[in-house]
PDB file of C-alpha atoms (C1' of nucleotides) in Angstrom:
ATOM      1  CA  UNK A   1      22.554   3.499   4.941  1.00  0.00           C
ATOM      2  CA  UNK A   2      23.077   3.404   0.933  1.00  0.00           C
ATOM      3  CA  UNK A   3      24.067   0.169   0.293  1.00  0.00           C
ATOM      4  CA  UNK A   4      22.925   1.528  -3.804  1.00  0.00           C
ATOM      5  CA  UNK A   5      25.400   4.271  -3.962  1.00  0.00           C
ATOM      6  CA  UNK A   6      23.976   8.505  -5.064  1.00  0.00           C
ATOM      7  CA  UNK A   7      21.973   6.468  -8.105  1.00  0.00           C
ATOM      8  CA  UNK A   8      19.963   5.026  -5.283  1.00  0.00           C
ATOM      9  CA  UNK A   9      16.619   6.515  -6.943  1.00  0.00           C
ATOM     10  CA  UNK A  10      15.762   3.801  -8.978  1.00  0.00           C
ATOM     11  CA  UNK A  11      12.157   2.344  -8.477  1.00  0.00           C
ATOM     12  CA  UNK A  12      13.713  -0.902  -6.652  1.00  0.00           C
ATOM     13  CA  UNK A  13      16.241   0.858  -5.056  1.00  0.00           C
ATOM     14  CA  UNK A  14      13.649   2.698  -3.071  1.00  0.00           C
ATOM     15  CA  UNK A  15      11.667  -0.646  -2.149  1.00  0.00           C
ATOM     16  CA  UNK A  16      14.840  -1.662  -0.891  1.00  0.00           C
ATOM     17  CA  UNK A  17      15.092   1.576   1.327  1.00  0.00           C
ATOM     18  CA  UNK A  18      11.711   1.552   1.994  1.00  0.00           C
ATOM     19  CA  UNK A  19      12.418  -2.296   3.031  1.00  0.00           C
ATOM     20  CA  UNK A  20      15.545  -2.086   5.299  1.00  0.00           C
ATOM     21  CA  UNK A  21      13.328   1.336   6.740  1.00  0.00           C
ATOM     22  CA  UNK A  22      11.153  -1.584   8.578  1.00  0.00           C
ATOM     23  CA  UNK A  23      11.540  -1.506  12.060  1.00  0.00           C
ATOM     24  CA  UNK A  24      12.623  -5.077  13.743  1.00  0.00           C
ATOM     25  CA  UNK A  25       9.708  -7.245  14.796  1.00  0.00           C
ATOM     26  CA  UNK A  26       7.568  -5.169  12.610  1.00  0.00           C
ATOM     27  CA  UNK A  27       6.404  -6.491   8.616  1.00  0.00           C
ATOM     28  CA  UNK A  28       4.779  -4.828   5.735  1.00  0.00           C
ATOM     29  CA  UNK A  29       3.133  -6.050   2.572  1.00  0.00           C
ATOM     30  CA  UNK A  30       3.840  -5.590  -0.833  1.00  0.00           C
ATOM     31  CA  UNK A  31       0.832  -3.431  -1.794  1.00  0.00           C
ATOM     32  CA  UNK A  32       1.928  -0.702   1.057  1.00  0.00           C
ATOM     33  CA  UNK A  33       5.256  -0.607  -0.757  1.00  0.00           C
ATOM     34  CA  UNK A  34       4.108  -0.194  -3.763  1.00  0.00           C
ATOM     35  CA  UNK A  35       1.141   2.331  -2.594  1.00  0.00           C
ATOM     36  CA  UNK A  36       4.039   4.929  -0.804  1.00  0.00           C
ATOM     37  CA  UNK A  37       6.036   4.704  -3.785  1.00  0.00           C
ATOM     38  CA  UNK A  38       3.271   5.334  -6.077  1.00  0.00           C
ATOM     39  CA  UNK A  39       4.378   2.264  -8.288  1.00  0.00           C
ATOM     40  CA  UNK A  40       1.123   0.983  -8.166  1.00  0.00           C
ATOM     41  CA  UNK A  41       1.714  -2.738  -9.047  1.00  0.00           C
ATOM     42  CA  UNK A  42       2.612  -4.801  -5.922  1.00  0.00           C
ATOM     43  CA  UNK A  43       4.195  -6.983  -8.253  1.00  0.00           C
ATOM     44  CA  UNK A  44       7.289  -4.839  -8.837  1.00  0.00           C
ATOM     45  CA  UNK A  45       8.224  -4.718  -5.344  1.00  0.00           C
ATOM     46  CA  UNK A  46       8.140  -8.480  -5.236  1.00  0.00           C
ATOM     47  CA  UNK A  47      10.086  -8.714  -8.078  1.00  0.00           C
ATOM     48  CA  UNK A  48      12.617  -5.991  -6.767  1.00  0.00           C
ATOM     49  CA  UNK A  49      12.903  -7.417  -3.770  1.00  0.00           C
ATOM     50  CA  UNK A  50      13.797 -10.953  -5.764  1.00  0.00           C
ATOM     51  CA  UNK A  51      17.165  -9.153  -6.914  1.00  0.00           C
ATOM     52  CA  UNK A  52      17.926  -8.260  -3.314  1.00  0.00           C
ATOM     53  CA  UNK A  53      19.416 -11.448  -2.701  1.00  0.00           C
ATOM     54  CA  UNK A  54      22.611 -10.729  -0.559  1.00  0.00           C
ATOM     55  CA  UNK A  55      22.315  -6.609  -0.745  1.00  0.00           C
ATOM     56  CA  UNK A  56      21.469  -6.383   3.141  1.00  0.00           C
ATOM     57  CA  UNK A  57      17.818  -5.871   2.571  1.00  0.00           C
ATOM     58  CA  UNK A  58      15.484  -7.397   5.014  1.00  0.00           C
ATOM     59  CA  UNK A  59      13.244  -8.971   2.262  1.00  0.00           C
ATOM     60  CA  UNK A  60      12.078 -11.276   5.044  1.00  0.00           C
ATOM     61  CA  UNK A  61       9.891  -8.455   7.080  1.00  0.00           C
ATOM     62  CA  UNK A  62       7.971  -8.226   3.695  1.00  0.00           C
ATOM     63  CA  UNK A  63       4.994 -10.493   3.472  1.00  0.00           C
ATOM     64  CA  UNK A  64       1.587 -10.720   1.232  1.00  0.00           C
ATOM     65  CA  UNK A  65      -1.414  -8.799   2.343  1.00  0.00           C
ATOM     66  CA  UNK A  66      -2.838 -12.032   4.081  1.00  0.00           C
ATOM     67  CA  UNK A  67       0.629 -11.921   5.972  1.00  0.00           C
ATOM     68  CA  UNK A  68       1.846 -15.184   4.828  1.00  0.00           C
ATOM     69  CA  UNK A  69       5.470 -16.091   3.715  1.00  0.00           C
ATOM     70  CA  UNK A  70       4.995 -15.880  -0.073  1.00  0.00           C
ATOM     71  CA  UNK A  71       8.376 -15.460  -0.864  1.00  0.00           C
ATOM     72  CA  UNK A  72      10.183 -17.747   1.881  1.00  0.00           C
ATOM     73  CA  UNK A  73       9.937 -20.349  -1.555  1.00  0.00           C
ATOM     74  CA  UNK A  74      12.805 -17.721  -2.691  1.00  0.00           C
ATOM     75  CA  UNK A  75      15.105 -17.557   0.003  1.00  0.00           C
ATOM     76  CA  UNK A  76      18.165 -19.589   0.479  1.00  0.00           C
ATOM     77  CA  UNK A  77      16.021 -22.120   2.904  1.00  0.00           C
ATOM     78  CA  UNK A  78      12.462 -21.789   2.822  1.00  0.00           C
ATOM     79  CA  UNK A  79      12.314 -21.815   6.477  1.00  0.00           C
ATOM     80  CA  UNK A  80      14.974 -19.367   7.192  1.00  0.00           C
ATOM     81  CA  UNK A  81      12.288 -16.511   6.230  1.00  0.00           C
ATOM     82  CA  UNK A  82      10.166 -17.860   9.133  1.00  0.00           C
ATOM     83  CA  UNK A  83      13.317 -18.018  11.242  1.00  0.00           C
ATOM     84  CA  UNK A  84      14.351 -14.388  10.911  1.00  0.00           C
ATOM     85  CA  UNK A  85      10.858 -13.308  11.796  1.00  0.00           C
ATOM     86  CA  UNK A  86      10.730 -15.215  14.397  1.00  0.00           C
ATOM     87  CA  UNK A  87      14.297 -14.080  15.598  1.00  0.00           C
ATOM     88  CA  UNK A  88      13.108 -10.552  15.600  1.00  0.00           C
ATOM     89  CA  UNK A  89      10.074 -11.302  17.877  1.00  0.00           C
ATOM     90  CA  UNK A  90       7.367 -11.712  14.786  1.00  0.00           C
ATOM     91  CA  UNK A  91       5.681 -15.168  15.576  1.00  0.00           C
ATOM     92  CA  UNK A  92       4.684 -17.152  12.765  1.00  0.00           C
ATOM     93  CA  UNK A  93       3.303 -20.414  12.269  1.00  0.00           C
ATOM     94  CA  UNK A  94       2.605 -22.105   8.853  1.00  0.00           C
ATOM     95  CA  UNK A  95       4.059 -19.695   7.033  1.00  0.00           C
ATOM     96  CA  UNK A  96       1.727 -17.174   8.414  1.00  0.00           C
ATOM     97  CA  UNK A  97       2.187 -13.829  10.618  1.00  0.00           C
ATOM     98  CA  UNK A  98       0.399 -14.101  13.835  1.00  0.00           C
ATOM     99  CA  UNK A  99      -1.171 -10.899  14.557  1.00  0.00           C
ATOM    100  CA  UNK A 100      -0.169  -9.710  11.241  1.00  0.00           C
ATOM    101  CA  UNK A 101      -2.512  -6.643  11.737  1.00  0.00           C
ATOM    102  CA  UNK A 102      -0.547  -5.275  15.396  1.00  0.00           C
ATOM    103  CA  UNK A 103       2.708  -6.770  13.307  1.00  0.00           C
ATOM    104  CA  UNK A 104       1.883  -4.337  10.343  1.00  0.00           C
ATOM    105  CA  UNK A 105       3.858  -1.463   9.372  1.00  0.00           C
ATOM    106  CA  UNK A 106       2.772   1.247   7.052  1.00  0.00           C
ATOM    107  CA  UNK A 107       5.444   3.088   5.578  1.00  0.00           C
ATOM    108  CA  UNK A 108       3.492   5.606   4.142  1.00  0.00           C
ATOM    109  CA  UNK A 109       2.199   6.746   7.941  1.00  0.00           C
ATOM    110  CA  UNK A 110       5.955   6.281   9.349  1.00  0.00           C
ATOM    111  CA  UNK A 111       8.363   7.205   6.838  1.00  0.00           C
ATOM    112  CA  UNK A 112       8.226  10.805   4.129  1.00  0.00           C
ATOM    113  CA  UNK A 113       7.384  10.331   0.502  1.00  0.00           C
ATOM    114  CA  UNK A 114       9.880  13.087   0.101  1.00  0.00           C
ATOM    115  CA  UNK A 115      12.545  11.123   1.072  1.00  0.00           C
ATOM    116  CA  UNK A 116      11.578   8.464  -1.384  1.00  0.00           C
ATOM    117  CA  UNK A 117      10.923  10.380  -4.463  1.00  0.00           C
ATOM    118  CA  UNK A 118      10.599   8.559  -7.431  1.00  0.00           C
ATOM    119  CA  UNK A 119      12.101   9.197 -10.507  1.00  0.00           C
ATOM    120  CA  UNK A 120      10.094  10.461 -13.167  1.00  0.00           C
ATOM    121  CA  UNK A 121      12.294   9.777 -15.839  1.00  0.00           C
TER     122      UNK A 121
ATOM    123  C1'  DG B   1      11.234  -4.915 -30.894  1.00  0.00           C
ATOM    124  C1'  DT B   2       7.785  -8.290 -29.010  1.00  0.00           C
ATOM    125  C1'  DT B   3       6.351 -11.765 -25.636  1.00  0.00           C
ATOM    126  C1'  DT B   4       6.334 -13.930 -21.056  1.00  0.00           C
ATOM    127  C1'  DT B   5       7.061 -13.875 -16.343  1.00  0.00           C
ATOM    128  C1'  DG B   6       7.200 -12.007 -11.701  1.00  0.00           C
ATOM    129  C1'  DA B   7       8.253 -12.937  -3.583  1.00  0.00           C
ATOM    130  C1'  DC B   8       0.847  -9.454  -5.463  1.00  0.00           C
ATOM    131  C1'  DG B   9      -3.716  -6.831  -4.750  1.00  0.00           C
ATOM    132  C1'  DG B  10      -8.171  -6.012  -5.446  1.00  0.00           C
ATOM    133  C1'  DT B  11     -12.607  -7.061  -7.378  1.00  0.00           C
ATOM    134  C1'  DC B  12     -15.965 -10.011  -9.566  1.00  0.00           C
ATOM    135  C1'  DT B  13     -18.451 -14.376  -9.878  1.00  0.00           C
TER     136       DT B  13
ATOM    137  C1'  DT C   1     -16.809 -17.909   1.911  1.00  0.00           C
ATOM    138  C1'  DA C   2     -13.780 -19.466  -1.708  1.00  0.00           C
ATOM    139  C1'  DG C   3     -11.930 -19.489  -6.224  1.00  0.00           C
ATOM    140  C1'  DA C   4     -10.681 -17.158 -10.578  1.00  0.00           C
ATOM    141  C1'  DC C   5      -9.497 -13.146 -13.452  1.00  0.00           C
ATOM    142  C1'  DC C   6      -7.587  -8.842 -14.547  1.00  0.00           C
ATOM    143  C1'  DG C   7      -4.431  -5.111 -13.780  1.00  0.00           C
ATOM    144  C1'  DC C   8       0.263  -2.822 -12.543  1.00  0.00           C
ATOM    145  C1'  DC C   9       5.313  -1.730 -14.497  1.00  0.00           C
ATOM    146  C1'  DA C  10       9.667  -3.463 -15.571  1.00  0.00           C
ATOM    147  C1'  DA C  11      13.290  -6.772 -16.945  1.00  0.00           C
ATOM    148  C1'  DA C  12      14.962 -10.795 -19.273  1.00  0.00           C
ATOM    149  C1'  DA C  13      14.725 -14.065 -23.187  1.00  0.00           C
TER     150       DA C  13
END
DNA sequence: GTTTTGACGGTCT
DNA sequence: TAGACCGCCAAAA
């Protein structure tokens, strides 16, 4: 689904595909974002992910590498990041993602860099 | 046009 | 083992 319209190449634009690409009950971290789409700097797909704020993109699946809630602080209710997660079968508990490591996704071993080319220019 | 910040990651101390 | 620092690229002020 393009929720971005045919410009949907930008570098955010593909966190966000790369981001609503996350299977339900299933989370990712920044870093593997940022490693598929060669951006190299988690940081960006944090801060991408801060515009996508009512653009259908299931920011919540998207946690820190230690699989905690870091952005939850960013979300309309704090807790409702937990709650999601938790409504899609991912337990958590303080803020945390129990058994982050069989909860992990990789993108870059389930979805095709081609797809998600990023724009040189 | 320059400076600061940003939902982070990895490495060093 | 835990805490602190630096690095990544881009956007907003």
């Amino acid at each position: 689904m393009c929720y971005f319209g045919p410009m949907s190449n930008s570098y955010f634009t593909l966190v966000y595909r790369v981001t609503q690409a996350i299977p339900p009950g299933r989370v990712t971290n920044y870093g593997a974002i940022a490693d598929f789409l060669a951006l190299g700097s988690s940081r960006m797909v944090g801060w991408a992910l801060n515009k996508c704020h009512g653009k259908g993109v299931p920011a919540h699946r998207v946690v820190n590498s230690k699989g905690e809630l870091s952005g939850r602080n960013m979300f309309p209710s704090p807790s409702m990041m937990q709650e999601l997660l938790e409504q899609e079968g991912v337990q958590v508990s303080k803020d945390k993602v129990i058994n982050f490591k069989e909860t992990f996704w990789s993108p870059t071993e389930h979805l095709d860099p081609d797809e998600y080319d990023y724009p040189h220019e």
